[in-house]
Amino acid sequence: MIPSALRLRARAVAIAVVLLTVTACTDDPPAATPSSTSSPSSPAAGARQTPTAQAPAAPSDRNTAMTIRLTVDGDAVDATLNDSAAARDFAALLPLTLDLSDFHGTERVADLPRRLDTSGAPDAAEGKAGDLAYYAPWGNLAVYYRDGGSRDPGLVVLGHLADGVAERFPTADHVTIEAVS
């Protein structure tokens, strides 16, 4: 027969194991105020941590701009897309070959194969020389070679051409656009 002290110790160990198991497996979230006695390096503390949703970073805090290449009349020029929903949706369409036509002596425009997602876009933007933009009411791409002059409702800037290359667009008839990075 096992002495009563050993039996008592065995029961205490069994109860401790059950309590630790139940405590470690609970789905309760951690307390709102952290305990000053918890150690971040202890295995139990690591097992109880749950992922928390973090607020998305502002687009300016992200380094997710995408470089694209536009080939116009045999010359390749680079552009950078911003990190907007519309720019990401446009990038999903690449590669594209588009026929360009002039619009108001400021931009070359082309029809896209489908409309882009403009969620989160401002109501209006002003096209500047070198801007790649999407005009939501018509569903087309615009490449500005001169400043547009005023804010335009439905205009969403997708990105910008490399400096000094906008002057290649006033007479361009076709453009091929592909992702670089």
PDB file of N, CA and C in Angstrom, residues 28-81:
ATOM      1  N   ASP A  28     -10.654  32.646 -23.136  1.00  0.00           N
ATOM      2  CA  ASP A  28     -10.851  33.988 -22.619  1.00  0.00           C
ATOM      3  C   ASP A  28      -9.723  34.895 -23.084  1.00  0.00           C
ATOM      4  N   PRO A  29     -10.041  36.128 -23.494  1.00  0.00           N
ATOM      5  CA  PRO A  29      -8.978  37.037 -23.903  1.00  0.00           C
ATOM      6  C   PRO A  29      -8.172  37.486 -22.700  1.00  0.00           C
ATOM      7  N   PRO A  30      -6.933  37.900 -22.911  1.00  0.00           N
ATOM      8  CA  PRO A  30      -6.144  38.370 -21.810  1.00  0.00           C
ATOM      9  C   PRO A  30      -6.763  39.626 -21.209  1.00  0.00           C
ATOM     10  N   ALA A  31      -6.453  39.913 -19.981  1.00  0.00           N
ATOM     11  CA  ALA A  31      -7.002  41.074 -19.297  1.00  0.00           C
ATOM     12  C   ALA A  31      -6.612  42.333 -20.059  1.00  0.00           C
ATOM     13  N   ALA A  32      -7.442  43.365 -19.932  1.00  0.00           N
ATOM     14  CA  ALA A  32      -7.189  44.598 -20.660  1.00  0.00           C
ATOM     15  C   ALA A  32      -5.917  45.290 -20.194  1.00  0.00           C
ATOM     16  N   THR A  33      -5.612  45.178 -18.907  1.00  0.00           N
ATOM     17  CA  THR A  33      -4.380  45.768 -18.418  1.00  0.00           C
ATOM     18  C   THR A  33      -3.376  44.664 -18.171  1.00  0.00           C
ATOM     19  N   PRO A  34      -2.185  44.762 -18.747  1.00  0.00           N
ATOM     20  CA  PRO A  34      -1.201  43.703 -18.594  1.00  0.00           C
ATOM     21  C   PRO A  34      -0.689  43.630 -17.167  1.00  0.00           C
ATOM     22  N   SER A  35      -0.428  42.413 -16.759  1.00  0.00           N
ATOM     23  CA  SER A  35       0.100  42.185 -15.426  1.00  0.00           C
ATOM     24  C   SER A  35       1.583  42.505 -15.418  1.00  0.00           C
ATOM     25  N   SER A  36       2.029  43.171 -14.374  1.00  0.00           N
ATOM     26  CA  SER A  36       3.446  43.533 -14.300  1.00  0.00           C
ATOM     27  C   SER A  36       4.303  42.346 -13.921  1.00  0.00           C
ATOM     28  N   THR A  37       3.666  41.235 -13.504  1.00  0.00           N
ATOM     29  CA  THR A  37       4.450  40.075 -13.107  1.00  0.00           C
ATOM     30  C   THR A  37       4.603  39.059 -14.214  1.00  0.00           C
ATOM     31  N   SER A  38       3.868  39.236 -15.341  1.00  0.00           N
ATOM     32  CA  SER A  38       3.991  38.240 -16.403  1.00  0.00           C
ATOM     33  C   SER A  38       5.301  38.455 -17.150  1.00  0.00           C
ATOM     34  N   SER A  39       5.874  37.378 -17.565  1.00  0.00           N
ATOM     35  CA  SER A  39       7.141  37.428 -18.279  1.00  0.00           C
ATOM     36  C   SER A  39       6.891  37.117 -19.740  1.00  0.00           C
ATOM     37  N   PRO A  40       7.275  38.003 -20.662  1.00  0.00           N
ATOM     38  CA  PRO A  40       7.009  37.746 -22.072  1.00  0.00           C
ATOM     39  C   PRO A  40       7.776  36.564 -22.617  1.00  0.00           C
ATOM     40  N   SER A  41       8.800  36.105 -21.908  1.00  0.00           N
ATOM     41  CA  SER A  41       9.581  34.992 -22.421  1.00  0.00           C
ATOM     42  C   SER A  41       9.121  33.654 -21.881  1.00  0.00           C
ATOM     43  N   SER A  42       8.120  33.651 -20.992  1.00  0.00           N
ATOM     44  CA  SER A  42       7.670  32.368 -20.455  1.00  0.00           C
ATOM     45  C   SER A  42       6.792  31.662 -21.475  1.00  0.00           C
ATOM     46  N   PRO A  43       6.892  30.336 -21.560  1.00  0.00           N
ATOM     47  CA  PRO A  43       6.098  29.605 -22.542  1.00  0.00           C
ATOM     48  C   PRO A  43       4.609  29.780 -22.317  1.00  0.00           C
ATOM     49  N   ALA A  44       4.151  29.833 -21.071  1.00  0.00           N
ATOM     50  CA  ALA A  44       2.725  29.962 -20.806  1.00  0.00           C
ATOM     51  C   ALA A  44       2.223  31.295 -21.318  1.00  0.00           C
ATOM     52  N   ALA A  45       2.997  32.361 -21.140  1.00  0.00           N
ATOM     53  CA  ALA A  45       2.581  33.676 -21.619  1.00  0.00           C
ATOM     54  C   ALA A  45       2.488  33.662 -23.146  1.00  0.00           C
ATOM     55  N   GLY A  46       3.424  33.026 -23.820  1.00  0.00           N
ATOM     56  CA  GLY A  46       3.413  32.945 -25.281  1.00  0.00           C
ATOM     57  C   GLY A  46       2.239  32.131 -25.776  1.00  0.00           C
ATOM     58  N   ALA A  47       1.830  31.099 -25.034  1.00  0.00           N
ATOM     59  CA  ALA A  47       0.731  30.244 -25.455  1.00  0.00           C
ATOM     60  C   ALA A  47      -0.599  30.972 -25.345  1.00  0.00           C
ATOM     61  N   ARG A  48      -0.713  31.949 -24.448  1.00  0.00           N
ATOM     62  CA  ARG A  48      -1.980  32.637 -24.241  1.00  0.00           C
ATOM     63  C   ARG A  48      -2.122  33.885 -25.105  1.00  0.00           C
ATOM     64  N   GLN A  49      -1.093  34.284 -25.795  1.00  0.00           N
ATOM     65  CA  GLN A  49      -1.203  35.475 -26.613  1.00  0.00           C
ATOM     66  C   GLN A  49      -2.057  35.163 -27.834  1.00  0.00           C
ATOM     67  N   THR A  50      -2.942  36.108 -28.141  1.00  0.00           N
ATOM     68  CA  THR A  50      -3.792  35.940 -29.306  1.00  0.00           C
ATOM     69  C   THR A  50      -3.507  37.078 -30.271  1.00  0.00           C
ATOM     70  N   PRO A  51      -3.597  36.813 -31.577  1.00  0.00           N
ATOM     71  CA  PRO A  51      -3.350  37.890 -32.525  1.00  0.00           C
ATOM     72  C   PRO A  51      -4.411  38.962 -32.380  1.00  0.00           C
ATOM     73  N   THR A  52      -4.016  40.210 -32.526  1.00  0.00           N
ATOM     74  CA  THR A  52      -4.967  41.312 -32.460  1.00  0.00           C
ATOM     75  C   THR A  52      -4.959  42.038 -33.781  1.00  0.00           C
ATOM     76  N   ALA A  53      -6.106  42.560 -34.133  1.00  0.00           N
ATOM     77  CA  ALA A  53      -6.191  43.321 -35.378  1.00  0.00           C
ATOM     78  C   ALA A  53      -5.489  44.650 -35.176  1.00  0.00           C
ATOM     79  N   GLN A  54      -4.662  45.024 -36.124  1.00  0.00           N
ATOM     80  CA  GLN A  54      -3.977  46.292 -36.051  1.00  0.00           C
ATOM     81  C   GLN A  54      -4.565  47.209 -37.098  1.00  0.00           C
ATOM     82  N   ALA A  55      -4.589  48.498 -36.781  1.00  0.00           N
ATOM     83  CA  ALA A  55      -5.094  49.466 -37.738  1.00  0.00           C
ATOM     84  C   ALA A  55      -4.174  49.477 -38.956  1.00  0.00           C
ATOM     85  N   PRO A  56      -4.742  49.531 -40.154  1.00  0.00           N
ATOM     86  CA  PRO A  56      -3.884  49.549 -41.342  1.00  0.00           C
ATOM     87  C   PRO A  56      -3.048  50.810 -41.355  1.00  0.00           C
ATOM     88  N   ALA A  57      -1.847  50.672 -41.873  1.00  0.00           N
ATOM     89  CA  ALA A  57      -0.959  51.823 -41.969  1.00  0.00           C
ATOM     90  C   ALA A  57      -1.438  52.740 -43.080  1.00  0.00           C
ATOM     91  N   ALA A  58      -1.187  54.007 -42.910  1.00  0.00           N
ATOM     92  CA  ALA A  58      -1.535  54.961 -43.956  1.00  0.00           C
ATOM     93  C   ALA A  58      -0.701  54.656 -45.198  1.00  0.00           C
ATOM     94  N   PRO A  59      -1.259  54.902 -46.388  1.00  0.00           N
ATOM     95  CA  PRO A  59      -0.508  54.574 -47.601  1.00  0.00           C
ATOM     96  C   PRO A  59       0.895  55.171 -47.625  1.00  0.00           C
ATOM     97  N   SER A  60       1.088  56.347 -47.020  1.00  0.00           N
ATOM     98  CA  SER A  60       2.420  56.943 -47.045  1.00  0.00           C
ATOM     99  C   SER A  60       3.397  56.170 -46.166  1.00  0.00           C
ATOM    100  N   ASP A  61       2.888  55.373 -45.228  1.00  0.00           N
ATOM    101  CA  ASP A  61       3.761  54.587 -44.369  1.00  0.00           C
ATOM    102  C   ASP A  61       4.182  53.280 -45.024  1.00  0.00           C
ATOM    103  N   ARG A  62       3.561  52.917 -46.119  1.00  0.00           N
ATOM    104  CA  ARG A  62       3.848  51.645 -46.776  1.00  0.00           C
ATOM    105  C   ARG A  62       4.845  51.831 -47.898  1.00  0.00           C
ATOM    106  N   ASN A  63       5.641  50.799 -48.105  1.00  0.00           N
ATOM    107  CA  ASN A  63       6.581  50.840 -49.218  1.00  0.00           C
ATOM    108  C   ASN A  63       6.169  49.772 -50.222  1.00  0.00           C
ATOM    109  N   THR A  64       4.951  49.920 -50.758  1.00  0.00           N
ATOM    110  CA  THR A  64       4.424  48.898 -51.646  1.00  0.00           C
ATOM    111  C   THR A  64       4.143  49.436 -53.043  1.00  0.00           C
ATOM    112  N   ALA A  65       4.736  50.584 -53.378  1.00  0.00           N
ATOM    113  CA  ALA A  65       4.529  51.123 -54.723  1.00  0.00           C
ATOM    114  C   ALA A  65       5.071  50.120 -55.738  1.00  0.00           C
ATOM    115  N   MET A  66       4.441  50.087 -56.888  1.00  0.00           N
ATOM    116  CA  MET A  66       4.819  49.127 -57.923  1.00  0.00           C
ATOM    117  C   MET A  66       5.367  49.865 -59.135  1.00  0.00           C
ATOM    118  N   THR A  67       6.478  49.396 -59.666  1.00  0.00           N
ATOM    119  CA  THR A  67       7.055  49.979 -60.873  1.00  0.00           C
ATOM    120  C   THR A  67       6.481  49.261 -62.088  1.00  0.00           C
ATOM    121  N   ILE A  68       6.056  50.057 -63.070  1.00  0.00           N
ATOM    122  CA  ILE A  68       5.549  49.508 -64.321  1.00  0.00           C
ATOM    123  C   ILE A  68       6.348  50.130 -65.464  1.00  0.00           C
ATOM    124  N   ARG A  69       6.279  49.502 -66.613  1.00  0.00           N
ATOM    125  CA  ARG A  69       6.988  50.013 -67.789  1.00  0.00           C
ATOM    126  C   ARG A  69       5.973  50.228 -68.898  1.00  0.00           C
ATOM    127  N   LEU A  70       6.024  51.426 -69.480  1.00  0.00           N
ATOM    128  CA  LEU A  70       5.179  51.771 -70.620  1.00  0.00           C
ATOM    129  C   LEU A  70       6.083  51.852 -71.840  1.00  0.00           C
ATOM    130  N   THR A  71       5.725  51.167 -72.891  1.00  0.00           N
ATOM    131  CA  THR A  71       6.497  51.228 -74.128  1.00  0.00           C
ATOM    132  C   THR A  71       5.670  52.013 -75.136  1.00  0.00           C
ATOM    133  N   VAL A  72       6.239  53.160 -75.565  1.00  0.00           N
ATOM    134  CA  VAL A  72       5.568  54.086 -76.466  1.00  0.00           C
ATOM    135  C   VAL A  72       6.481  54.307 -77.665  1.00  0.00           C
ATOM    136  N   ASP A  73       5.990  53.980 -78.859  1.00  0.00           N
ATOM    137  CA  ASP A  73       6.785  54.164 -80.083  1.00  0.00           C
ATOM    138  C   ASP A  73       8.173  53.534 -79.953  1.00  0.00           C
ATOM    139  N   GLY A  74       8.237  52.363 -79.365  1.00  0.00           N
ATOM    140  CA  GLY A  74       9.494  51.632 -79.229  1.00  0.00           C
ATOM    141  C   GLY A  74      10.365  52.071 -78.065  1.00  0.00           C
ATOM    142  N   ASP A  75       9.998  53.147 -77.365  1.00  0.00           N
ATOM    143  CA  ASP A  75      10.767  53.625 -76.210  1.00  0.00           C
ATOM    144  C   ASP A  75      10.098  53.193 -74.919  1.00  0.00           C
ATOM    145  N   ALA A  76      10.889  52.608 -74.016  1.00  0.00           N
ATOM    146  CA  ALA A  76      10.367  52.182 -72.724  1.00  0.00           C
ATOM    147  C   ALA A  76      10.557  53.298 -71.700  1.00  0.00           C
ATOM    148  N   VAL A  77       9.498  53.597 -70.968  1.00  0.00           N
ATOM    149  CA  VAL A  77       9.553  54.576 -69.882  1.00  0.00           C
ATOM    150  C   VAL A  77       8.956  53.937 -68.635  1.00  0.00           C
ATOM    151  N   ASP A  78       9.535  54.255 -67.497  1.00  0.00           N
ATOM    152  CA  ASP A  78       9.038  53.682 -66.251  1.00  0.00           C
ATOM    153  C   ASP A  78       8.065  54.620 -65.561  1.00  0.00           C
ATOM    154  N   ALA A  79       7.195  54.028 -64.778  1.00  0.00           N
ATOM    155  CA  ALA A  79       6.242  54.769 -63.959  1.00  0.00           C
ATOM    156  C   ALA A  79       6.082  54.013 -62.651  1.00  0.00           C
ATOM    157  N   THR A  80       5.587  54.701 -61.651  1.00  0.00           N
ATOM    158  CA  THR A  80       5.351  54.076 -60.355  1.00  0.00           C
ATOM    159  C   THR A  80       3.872  54.203 -60.014  1.00  0.00           C
ATOM    160  N   LEU A  81       3.243  53.073 -59.706  1.00  0.00           N
ATOM    161  CA  LEU A  81       1.849  53.088 -59.262  1.00  0.00           C
ATOM    162  C   LEU A  81       1.828  53.330 -57.756  1.00  0.00           C
TER     163      LEU A  81
END
